[in-house]
CSV table of C-alpha atoms in Angstrom, one decimal:
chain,number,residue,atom,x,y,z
A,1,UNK,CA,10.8,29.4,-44.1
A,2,UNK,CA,13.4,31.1,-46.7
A,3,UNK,CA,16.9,32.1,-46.3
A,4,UNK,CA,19.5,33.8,-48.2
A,5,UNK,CA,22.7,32.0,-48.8
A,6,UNK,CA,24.8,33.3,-45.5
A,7,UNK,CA,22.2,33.9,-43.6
A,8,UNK,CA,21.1,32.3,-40.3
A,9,UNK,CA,17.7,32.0,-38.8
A,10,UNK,CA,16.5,30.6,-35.4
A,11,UNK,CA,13.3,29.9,-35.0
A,12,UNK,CA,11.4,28.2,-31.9
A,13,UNK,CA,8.9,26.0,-33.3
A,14,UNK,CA,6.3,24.3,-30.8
A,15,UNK,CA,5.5,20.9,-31.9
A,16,UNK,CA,2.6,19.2,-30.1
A,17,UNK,CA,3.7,15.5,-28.6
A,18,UNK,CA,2.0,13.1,-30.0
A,19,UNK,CA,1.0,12.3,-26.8
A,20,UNK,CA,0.7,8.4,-26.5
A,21,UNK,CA,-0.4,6.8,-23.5
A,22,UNK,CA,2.7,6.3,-20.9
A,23,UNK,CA,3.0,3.1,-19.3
A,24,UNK,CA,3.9,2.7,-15.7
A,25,UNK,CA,7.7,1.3,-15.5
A,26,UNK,CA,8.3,-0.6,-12.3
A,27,UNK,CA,11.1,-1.1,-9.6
A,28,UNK,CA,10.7,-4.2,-7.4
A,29,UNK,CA,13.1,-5.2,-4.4
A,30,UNK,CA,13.3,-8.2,-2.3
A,31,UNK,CA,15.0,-8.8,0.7
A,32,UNK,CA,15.2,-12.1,2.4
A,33,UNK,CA,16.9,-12.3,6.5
A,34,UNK,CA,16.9,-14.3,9.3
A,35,UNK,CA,14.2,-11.4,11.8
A,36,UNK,CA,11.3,-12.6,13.3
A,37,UNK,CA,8.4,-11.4,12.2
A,38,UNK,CA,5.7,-10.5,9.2
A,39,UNK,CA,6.6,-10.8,5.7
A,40,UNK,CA,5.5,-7.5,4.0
A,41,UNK,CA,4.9,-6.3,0.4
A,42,UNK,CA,4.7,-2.3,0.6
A,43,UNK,CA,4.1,-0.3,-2.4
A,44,UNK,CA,6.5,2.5,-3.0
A,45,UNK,CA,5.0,5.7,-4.3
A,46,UNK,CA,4.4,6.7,-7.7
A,47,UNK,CA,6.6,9.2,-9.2
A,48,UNK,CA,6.0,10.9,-12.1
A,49,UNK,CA,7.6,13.1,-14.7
A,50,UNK,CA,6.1,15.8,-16.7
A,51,UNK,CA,6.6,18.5,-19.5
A,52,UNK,CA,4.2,20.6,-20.9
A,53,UNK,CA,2.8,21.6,-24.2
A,54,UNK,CA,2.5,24.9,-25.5
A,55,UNK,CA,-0.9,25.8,-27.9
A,56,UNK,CA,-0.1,29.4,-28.4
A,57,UNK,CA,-3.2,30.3,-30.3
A,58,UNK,CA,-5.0,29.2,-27.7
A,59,UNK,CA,-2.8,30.7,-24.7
A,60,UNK,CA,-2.3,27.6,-23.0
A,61,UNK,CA,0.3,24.9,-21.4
A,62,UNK,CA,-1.2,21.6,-21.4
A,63,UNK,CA,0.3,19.0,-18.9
A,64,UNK,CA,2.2,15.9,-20.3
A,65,UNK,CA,3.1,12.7,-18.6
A,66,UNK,CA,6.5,11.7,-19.9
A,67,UNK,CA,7.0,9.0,-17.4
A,68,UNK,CA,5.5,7.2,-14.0
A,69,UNK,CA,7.5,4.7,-12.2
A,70,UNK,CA,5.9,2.7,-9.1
A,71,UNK,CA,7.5,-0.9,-7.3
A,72,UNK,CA,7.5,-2.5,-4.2
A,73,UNK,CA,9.5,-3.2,-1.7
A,74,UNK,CA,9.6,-7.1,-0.4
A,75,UNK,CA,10.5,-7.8,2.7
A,76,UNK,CA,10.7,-11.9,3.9
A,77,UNK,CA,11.6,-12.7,7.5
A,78,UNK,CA,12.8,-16.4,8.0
A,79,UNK,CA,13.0,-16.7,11.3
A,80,UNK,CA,11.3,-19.1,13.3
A,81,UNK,CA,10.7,-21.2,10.0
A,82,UNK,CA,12.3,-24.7,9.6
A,83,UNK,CA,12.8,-25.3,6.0
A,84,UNK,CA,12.1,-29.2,5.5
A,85,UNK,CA,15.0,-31.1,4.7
A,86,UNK,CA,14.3,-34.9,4.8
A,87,UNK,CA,17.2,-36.6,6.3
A,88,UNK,CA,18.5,-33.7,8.1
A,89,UNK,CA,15.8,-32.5,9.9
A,90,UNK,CA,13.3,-34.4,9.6
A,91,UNK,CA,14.3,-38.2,10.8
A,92,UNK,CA,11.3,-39.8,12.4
A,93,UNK,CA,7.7,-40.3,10.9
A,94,UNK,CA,6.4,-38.5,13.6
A,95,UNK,CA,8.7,-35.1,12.5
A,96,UNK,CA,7.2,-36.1,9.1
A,97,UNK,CA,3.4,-36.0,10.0
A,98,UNK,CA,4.3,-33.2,11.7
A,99,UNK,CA,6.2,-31.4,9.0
A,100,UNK,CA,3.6,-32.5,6.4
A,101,UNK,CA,0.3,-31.3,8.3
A,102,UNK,CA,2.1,-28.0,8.7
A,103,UNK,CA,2.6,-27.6,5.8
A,104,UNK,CA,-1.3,-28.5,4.6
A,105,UNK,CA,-1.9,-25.6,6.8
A,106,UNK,CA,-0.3,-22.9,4.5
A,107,UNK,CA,-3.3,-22.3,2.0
A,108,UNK,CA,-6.1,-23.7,4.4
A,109,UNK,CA,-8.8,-21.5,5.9
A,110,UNK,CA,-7.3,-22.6,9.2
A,111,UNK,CA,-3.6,-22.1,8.4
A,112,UNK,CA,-1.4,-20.6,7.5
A,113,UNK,CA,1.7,-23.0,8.6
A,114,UNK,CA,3.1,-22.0,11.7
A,115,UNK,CA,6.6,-23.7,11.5
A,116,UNK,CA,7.7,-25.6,8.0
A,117,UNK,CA,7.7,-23.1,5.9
A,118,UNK,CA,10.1,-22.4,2.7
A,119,UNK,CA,11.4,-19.2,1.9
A,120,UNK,CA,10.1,-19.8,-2.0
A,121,UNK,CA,6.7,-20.4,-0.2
A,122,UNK,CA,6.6,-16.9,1.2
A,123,UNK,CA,8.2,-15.4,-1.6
A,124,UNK,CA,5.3,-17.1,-3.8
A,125,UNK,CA,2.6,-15.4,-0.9
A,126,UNK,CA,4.8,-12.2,-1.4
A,127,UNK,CA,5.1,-12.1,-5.4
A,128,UNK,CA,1.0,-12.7,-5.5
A,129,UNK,CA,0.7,-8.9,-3.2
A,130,UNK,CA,3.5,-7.9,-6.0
A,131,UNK,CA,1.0,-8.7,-8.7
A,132,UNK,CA,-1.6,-7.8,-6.6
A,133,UNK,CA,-0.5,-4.0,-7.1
A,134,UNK,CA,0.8,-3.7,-10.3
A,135,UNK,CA,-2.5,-5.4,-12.1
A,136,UNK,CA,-4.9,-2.6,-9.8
A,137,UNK,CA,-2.3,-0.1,-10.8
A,138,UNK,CA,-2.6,-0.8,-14.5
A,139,UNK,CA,-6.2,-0.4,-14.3
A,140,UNK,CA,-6.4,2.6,-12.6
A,141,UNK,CA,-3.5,4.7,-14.4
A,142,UNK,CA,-5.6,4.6,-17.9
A,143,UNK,CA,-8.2,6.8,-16.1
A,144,UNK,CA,-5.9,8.8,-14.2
A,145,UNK,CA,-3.3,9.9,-17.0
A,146,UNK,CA,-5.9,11.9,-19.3
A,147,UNK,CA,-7.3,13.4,-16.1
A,148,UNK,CA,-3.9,14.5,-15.3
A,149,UNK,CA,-3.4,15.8,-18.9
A,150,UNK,CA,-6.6,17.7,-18.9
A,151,UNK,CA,-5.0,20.3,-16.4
A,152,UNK,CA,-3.9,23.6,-18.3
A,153,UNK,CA,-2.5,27.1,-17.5
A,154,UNK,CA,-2.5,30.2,-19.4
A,155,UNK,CA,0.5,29.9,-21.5
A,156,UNK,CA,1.2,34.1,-21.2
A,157,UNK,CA,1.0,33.3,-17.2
A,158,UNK,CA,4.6,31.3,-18.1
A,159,UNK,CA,5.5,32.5,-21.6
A,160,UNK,CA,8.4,30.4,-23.0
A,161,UNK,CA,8.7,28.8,-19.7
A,162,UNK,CA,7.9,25.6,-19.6
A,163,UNK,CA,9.5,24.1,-16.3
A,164,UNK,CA,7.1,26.9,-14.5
A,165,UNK,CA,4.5,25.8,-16.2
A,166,UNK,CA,4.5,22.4,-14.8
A,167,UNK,CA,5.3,23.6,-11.7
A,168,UNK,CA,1.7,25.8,-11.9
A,169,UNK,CA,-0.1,22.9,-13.0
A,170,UNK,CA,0.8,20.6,-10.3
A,171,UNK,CA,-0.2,22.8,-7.6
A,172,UNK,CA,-3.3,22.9,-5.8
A,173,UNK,CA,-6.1,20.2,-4.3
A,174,UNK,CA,-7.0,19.5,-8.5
A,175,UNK,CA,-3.5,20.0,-9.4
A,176,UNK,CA,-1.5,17.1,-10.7
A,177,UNK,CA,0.4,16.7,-7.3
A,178,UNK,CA,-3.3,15.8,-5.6
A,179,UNK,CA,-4.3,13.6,-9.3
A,180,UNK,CA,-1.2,11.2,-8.6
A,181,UNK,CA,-1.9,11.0,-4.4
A,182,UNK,CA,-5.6,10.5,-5.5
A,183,UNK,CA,-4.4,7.8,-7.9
A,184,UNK,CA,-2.5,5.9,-5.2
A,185,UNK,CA,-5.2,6.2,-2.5
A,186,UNK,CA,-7.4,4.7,-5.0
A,187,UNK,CA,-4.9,1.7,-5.5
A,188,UNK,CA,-4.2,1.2,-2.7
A,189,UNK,CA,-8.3,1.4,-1.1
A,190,UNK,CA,-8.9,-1.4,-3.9
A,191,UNK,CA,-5.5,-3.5,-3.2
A,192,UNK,CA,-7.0,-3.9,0.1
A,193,UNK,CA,-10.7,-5.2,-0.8
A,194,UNK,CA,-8.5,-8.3,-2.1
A,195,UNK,CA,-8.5,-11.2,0.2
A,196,UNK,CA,-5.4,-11.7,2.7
A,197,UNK,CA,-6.6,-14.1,5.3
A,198,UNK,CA,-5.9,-17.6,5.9
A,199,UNK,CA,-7.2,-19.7,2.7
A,200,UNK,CA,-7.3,-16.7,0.5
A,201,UNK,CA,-5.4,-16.6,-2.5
A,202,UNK,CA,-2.1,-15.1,-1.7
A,203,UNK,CA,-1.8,-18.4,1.0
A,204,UNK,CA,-2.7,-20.6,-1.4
A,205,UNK,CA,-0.1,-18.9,-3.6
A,206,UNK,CA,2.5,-19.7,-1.1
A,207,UNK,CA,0.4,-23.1,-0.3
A,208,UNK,CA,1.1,-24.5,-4.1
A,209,UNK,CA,5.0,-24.4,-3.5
A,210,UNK,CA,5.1,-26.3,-0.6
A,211,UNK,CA,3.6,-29.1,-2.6
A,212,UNK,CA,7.0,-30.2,-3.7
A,213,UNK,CA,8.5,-30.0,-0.5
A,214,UNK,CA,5.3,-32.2,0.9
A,215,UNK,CA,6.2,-34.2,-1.5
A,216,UNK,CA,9.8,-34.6,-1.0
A,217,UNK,CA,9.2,-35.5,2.7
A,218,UNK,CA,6.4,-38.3,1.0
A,219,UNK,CA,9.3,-39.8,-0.9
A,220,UNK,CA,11.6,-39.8,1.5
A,221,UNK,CA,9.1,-41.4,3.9
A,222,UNK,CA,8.1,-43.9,1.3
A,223,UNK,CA,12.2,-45.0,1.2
A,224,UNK,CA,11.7,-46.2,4.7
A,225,UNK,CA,11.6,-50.2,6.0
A,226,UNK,CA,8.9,-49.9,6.8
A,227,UNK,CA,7.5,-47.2,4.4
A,228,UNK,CA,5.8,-44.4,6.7
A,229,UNK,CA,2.4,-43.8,6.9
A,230,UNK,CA,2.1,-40.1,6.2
A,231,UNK,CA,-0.7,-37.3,5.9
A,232,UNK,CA,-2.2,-37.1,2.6
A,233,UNK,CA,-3.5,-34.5,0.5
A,234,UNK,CA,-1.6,-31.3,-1.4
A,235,UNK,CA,-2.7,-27.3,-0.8
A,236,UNK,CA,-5.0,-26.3,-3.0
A,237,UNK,CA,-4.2,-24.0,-5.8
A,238,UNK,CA,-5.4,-20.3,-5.9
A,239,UNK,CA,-7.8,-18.9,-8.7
A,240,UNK,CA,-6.0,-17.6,-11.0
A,241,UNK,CA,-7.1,-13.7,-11.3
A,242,UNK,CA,-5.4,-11.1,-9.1
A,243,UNK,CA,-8.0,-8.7,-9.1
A,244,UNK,CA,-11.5,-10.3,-8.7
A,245,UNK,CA,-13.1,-8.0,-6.6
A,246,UNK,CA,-15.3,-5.6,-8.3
A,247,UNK,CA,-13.6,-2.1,-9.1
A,248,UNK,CA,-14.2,0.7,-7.1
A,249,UNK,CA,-15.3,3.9,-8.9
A,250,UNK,CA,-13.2,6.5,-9.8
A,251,UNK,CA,-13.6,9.7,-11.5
A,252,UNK,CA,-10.4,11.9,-11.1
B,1,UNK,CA,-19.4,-8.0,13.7
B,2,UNK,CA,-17.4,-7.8,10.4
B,3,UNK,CA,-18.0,-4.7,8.5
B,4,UNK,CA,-16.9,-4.1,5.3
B,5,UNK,CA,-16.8,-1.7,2.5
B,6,UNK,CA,-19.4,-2.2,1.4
B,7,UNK,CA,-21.0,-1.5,5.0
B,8,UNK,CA,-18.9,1.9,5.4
B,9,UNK,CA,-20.4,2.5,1.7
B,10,UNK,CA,-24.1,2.5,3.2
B,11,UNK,CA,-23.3,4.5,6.2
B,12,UNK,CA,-23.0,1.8,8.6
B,13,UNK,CA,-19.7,2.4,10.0
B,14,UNK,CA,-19.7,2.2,14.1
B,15,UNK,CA,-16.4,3.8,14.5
B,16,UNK,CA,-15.5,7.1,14.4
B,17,UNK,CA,-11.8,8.2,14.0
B,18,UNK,CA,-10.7,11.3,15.7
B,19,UNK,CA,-7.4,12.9,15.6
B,20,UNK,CA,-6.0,15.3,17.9
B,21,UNK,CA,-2.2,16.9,18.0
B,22,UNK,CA,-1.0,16.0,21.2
B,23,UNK,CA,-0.7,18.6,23.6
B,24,UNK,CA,1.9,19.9,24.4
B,25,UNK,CA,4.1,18.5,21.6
B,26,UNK,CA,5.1,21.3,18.8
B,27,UNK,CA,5.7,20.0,15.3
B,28,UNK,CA,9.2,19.6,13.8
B,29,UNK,CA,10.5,18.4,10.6
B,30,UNK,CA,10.7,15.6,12.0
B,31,UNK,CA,8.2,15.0,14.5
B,32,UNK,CA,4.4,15.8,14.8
B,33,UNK,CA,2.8,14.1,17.8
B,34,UNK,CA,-0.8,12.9,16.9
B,35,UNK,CA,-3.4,11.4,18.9
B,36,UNK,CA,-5.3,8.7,16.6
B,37,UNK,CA,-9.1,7.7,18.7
B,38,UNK,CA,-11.2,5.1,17.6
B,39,UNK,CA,-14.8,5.8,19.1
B,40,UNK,CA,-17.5,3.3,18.8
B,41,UNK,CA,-20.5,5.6,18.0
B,42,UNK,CA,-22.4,2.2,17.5
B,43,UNK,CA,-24.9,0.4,19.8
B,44,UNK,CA,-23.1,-2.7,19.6
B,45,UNK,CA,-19.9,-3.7,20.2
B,46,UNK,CA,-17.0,-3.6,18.0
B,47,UNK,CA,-13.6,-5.6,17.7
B,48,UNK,CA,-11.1,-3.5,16.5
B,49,UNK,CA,-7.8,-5.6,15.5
B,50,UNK,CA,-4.6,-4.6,17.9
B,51,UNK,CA,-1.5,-4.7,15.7
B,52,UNK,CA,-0.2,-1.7,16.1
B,53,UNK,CA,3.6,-2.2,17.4
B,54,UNK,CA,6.3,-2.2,15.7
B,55,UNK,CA,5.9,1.6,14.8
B,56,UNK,CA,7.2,0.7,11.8
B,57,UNK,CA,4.7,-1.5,10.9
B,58,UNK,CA,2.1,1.5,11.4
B,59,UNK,CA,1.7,2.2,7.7
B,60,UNK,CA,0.2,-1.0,7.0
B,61,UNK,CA,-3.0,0.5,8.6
B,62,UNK,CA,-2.9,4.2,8.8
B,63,UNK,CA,-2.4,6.4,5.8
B,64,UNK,CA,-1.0,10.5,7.2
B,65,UNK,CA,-2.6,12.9,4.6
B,66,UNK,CA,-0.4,16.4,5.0
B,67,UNK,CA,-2.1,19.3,2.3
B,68,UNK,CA,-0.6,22.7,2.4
B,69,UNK,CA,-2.6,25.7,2.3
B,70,UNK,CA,-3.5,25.6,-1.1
B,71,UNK,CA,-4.9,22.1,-1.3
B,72,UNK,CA,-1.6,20.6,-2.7
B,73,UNK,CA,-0.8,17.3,-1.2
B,74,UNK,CA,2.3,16.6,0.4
B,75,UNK,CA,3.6,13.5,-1.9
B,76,UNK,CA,6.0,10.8,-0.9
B,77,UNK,CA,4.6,9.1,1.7
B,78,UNK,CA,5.6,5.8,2.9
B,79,UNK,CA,3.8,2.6,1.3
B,80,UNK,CA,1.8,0.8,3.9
B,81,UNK,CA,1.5,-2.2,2.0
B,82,UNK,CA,0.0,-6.0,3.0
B,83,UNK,CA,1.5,-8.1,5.8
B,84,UNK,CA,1.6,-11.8,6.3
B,85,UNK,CA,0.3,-12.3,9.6
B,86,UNK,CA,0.5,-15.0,11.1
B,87,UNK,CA,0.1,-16.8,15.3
B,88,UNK,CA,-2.7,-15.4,17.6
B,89,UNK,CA,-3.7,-12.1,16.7
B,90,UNK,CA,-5.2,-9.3,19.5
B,91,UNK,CA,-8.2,-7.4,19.5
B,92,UNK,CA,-9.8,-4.5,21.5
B,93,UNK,CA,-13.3,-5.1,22.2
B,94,UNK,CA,-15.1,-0.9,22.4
B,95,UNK,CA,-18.2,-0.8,24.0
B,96,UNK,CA,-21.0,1.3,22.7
B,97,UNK,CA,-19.3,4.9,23.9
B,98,UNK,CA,-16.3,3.8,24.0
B,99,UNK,CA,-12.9,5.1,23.0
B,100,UNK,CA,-9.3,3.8,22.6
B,101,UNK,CA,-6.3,5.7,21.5
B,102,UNK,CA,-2.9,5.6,20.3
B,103,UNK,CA,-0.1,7.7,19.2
B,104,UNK,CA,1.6,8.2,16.2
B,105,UNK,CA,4.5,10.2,14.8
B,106,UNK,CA,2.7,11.9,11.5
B,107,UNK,CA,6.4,12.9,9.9
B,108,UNK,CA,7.6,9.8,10.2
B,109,UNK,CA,5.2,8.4,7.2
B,110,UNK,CA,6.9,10.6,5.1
B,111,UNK,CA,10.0,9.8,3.3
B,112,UNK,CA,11.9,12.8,4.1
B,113,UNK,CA,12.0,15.6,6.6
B,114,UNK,CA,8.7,17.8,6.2
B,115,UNK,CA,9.1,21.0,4.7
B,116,UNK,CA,8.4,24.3,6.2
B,117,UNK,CA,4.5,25.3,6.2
B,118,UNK,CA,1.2,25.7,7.4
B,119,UNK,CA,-0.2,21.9,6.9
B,120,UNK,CA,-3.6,20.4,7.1
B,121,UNK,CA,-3.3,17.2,8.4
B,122,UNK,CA,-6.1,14.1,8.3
B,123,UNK,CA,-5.7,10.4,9.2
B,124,UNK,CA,-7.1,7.1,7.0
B,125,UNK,CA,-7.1,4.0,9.2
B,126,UNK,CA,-7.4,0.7,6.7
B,127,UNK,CA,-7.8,-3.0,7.8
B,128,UNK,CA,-9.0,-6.0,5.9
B,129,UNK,CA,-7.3,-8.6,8.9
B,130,UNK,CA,-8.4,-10.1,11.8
B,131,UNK,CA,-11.7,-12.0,12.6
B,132,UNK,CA,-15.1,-10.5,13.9
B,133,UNK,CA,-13.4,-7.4,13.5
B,134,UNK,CA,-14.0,-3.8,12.1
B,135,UNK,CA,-12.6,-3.9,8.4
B,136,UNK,CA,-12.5,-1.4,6.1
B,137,UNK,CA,-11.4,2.4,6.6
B,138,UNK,CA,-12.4,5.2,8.7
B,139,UNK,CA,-11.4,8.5,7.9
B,140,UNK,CA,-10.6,11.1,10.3
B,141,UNK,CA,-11.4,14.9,10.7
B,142,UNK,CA,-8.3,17.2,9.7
B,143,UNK,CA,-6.5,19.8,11.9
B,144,UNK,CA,-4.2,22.3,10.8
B,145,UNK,CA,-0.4,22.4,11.7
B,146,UNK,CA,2.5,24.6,11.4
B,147,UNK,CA,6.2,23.0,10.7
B,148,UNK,CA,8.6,25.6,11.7
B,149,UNK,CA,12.3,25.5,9.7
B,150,UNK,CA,14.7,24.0,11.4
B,151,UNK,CA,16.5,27.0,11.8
B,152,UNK,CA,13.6,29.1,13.4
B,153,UNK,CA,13.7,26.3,15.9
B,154,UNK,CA,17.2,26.9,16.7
């Protein structure tokens, strides 16, 4: 391009995006009260944001992610749990053995505890579903995104105009609106093959954190005259992977 | 019985889900009245878990699916997500034939009022709780709906 001294010239110049794999951002919430009831970890839907990319030569708009966002929303209801607290509410060996096999319940196959339970110990169930979600989600949005930037429109059908451009392409049941529900429903179809009954991993999860409040109610047993004799044992520890079950296929 | 994915995968599924919009009741924005039937189109019988109150806990095991006339899904829908259940849970034992029913408010999975348009509307019913229960998901058939504006109702 060449220009005389005092001249102006605009030009429009399309520049292709590099177009670099987006990663999905996340927004997690919590929220602890006193309701009865089940503790819940729902996912929130995705939400993404495009633009689109003009190859003139070849009359087309190609779809671009720029951004995805996705969370969860935590919800934990206390009541009807007694949080342990050795020498306030627990003051007998028999509240103790009580307290403690409770407890021993949370990550057992016959469990989950019914009444000692610590809001850290639900929050630890909880945070493993939080986990859960985004590890399946980061599997899954690799395959979906090129899928979704595969979709094209005839550039002349929305010359210059981009926003209608993305606005064509996410129409229809293979348009980028039905790619992202497809994306979730596939999520979310895998979330659920992962274990959520007593003595899977999410209760062991919350089981592991009521160690140290088993063991508090040990030591304070042990400071007795004469020490307590007091259930033994300790829940055991989940495997570490989130997502063990095998993937289920997808092909957007 | 426990069935699981990978039963449903190999065509063994002995439920059928059915939904019909309940008679009587005209969509809204706000409010469209369906009819969710679980049929046992097995010879055995099946254990379905009953969790199904509070309403808002619905999510957790029903997914709405609302597509407008060109195939374009209706996005944000409420997350169902996983629930920590715990006490004495309920079941409903079907009989080979048998049906059981409930109702649910399809606009109310969405989080905002539903536009104006002609809607197809289907049903996904999801459960991995429960003991000696179905578990997996069940799809439903679709039926078509019309949301008026809320101006053409008043």
């Amino acid at each position: 391009v060449s220009a005389q001294c005092g001249t102006q010239q605009k030009l429009d110049i399309n520049v292709a995006n590099p177009n670099a794999p987006v990663v999905i951002t996340w927004n997690h919430s919590s929220v602890t009260d006193q309701t009865s009831g089940s503790a819940t970890t729902v996912e929130k839907p995705f939400t993404a944001d495009y633009e689109a990319c003009a190859d003139i030569a070849k009359n087309e708009w190609h779809l671009r992610v720029k951004s995805i966002s996705g969370g969860t929303d935590m919800h934990i209801r206390m009541g009807g749990f007694i949080t342990p607290q050795p020498g306030v509410n627990i003051n007998t060996q028999a509240q103790a053995v009580s307290a403690i096999n409770d407890m021993l319940l949370e990550g057992a196959p016959g469990g989950p505890a019914a009444t000692w339970v610590t809001e850290a110990a639900i929050r630890g169930h909880e945070q493993w579903h939080v986990d859960e979600w985004v590890e399946t989600s980061a599997h899954y949005w690799p395959i979906a995104e090129p899928a979704l930037e595969g979709l094209k429109v005839n550039y002349d059908a929305n010359e210059n105009n981009m926003a209608g451009a993305v606005a064509a392409m996410r129409l229809g049941a293979s348009g980028a609106d039905a790619k992202v529900a497809d994306f979730k429903q596939k999520c979310r179809d895998y979330w659920m093959t992962l274990g959520d009954s007593p003595g899977d991993r999410p209760y062991r999860a919350g089981g592991v954190v009521l160690n140290g409040e088993i063991q508090a109610v040990r030591n304070y047993g042990a400071a007795q005259t004469p020490p307590w004799a007091l259930p033994k044992g300790s829940n055991p520890a989940p495997a570490a992977d989130h997502c063990y079950q095998p993937w289920l296929p997808y092909n957007p | 019985m426990e069935i699981t994915n990978e039963a449903r995968d190999n065509e063994m599924v002995p439920l059928a889900l059915l939904i019909i919009i309940a008679g009587g009741a005209k969509p809204t924005p706000t409010s469209v009245s369906v009819d969710v039937v679980f049929k046992n189109v097995s010879p055995e019988n099946v254990r379905i878990l009953k969790r199904f109150e509070p309403e808002e806990d619905l999510p957790i095991w029903f997914s709405v699916h609302l597509t407008s006339a060109d195939g374009t899904p209706l996005l944000g829908t409420k997350g169902g997500g996983k629930i920590n259940l715990r006490g004495t849970l309920d079941y409903v034992l079907l009989k080979p034939g048998e049906e059981f029913s409930l109702q649910l408010n399809a606009a109310k999975f969405f989080q905002t009022e539903l536009p104006e348009g002609m809607y197809k509307v289907s049903v996904t019913y999801h459960n991995q709780y429960g003991h000696d229960c179905f578990k997996g998901h069940l799809k439903s058939n679709t039926v078509t709906i019309i949301v008026p504006s809320r101006e053409k109702r008043e």
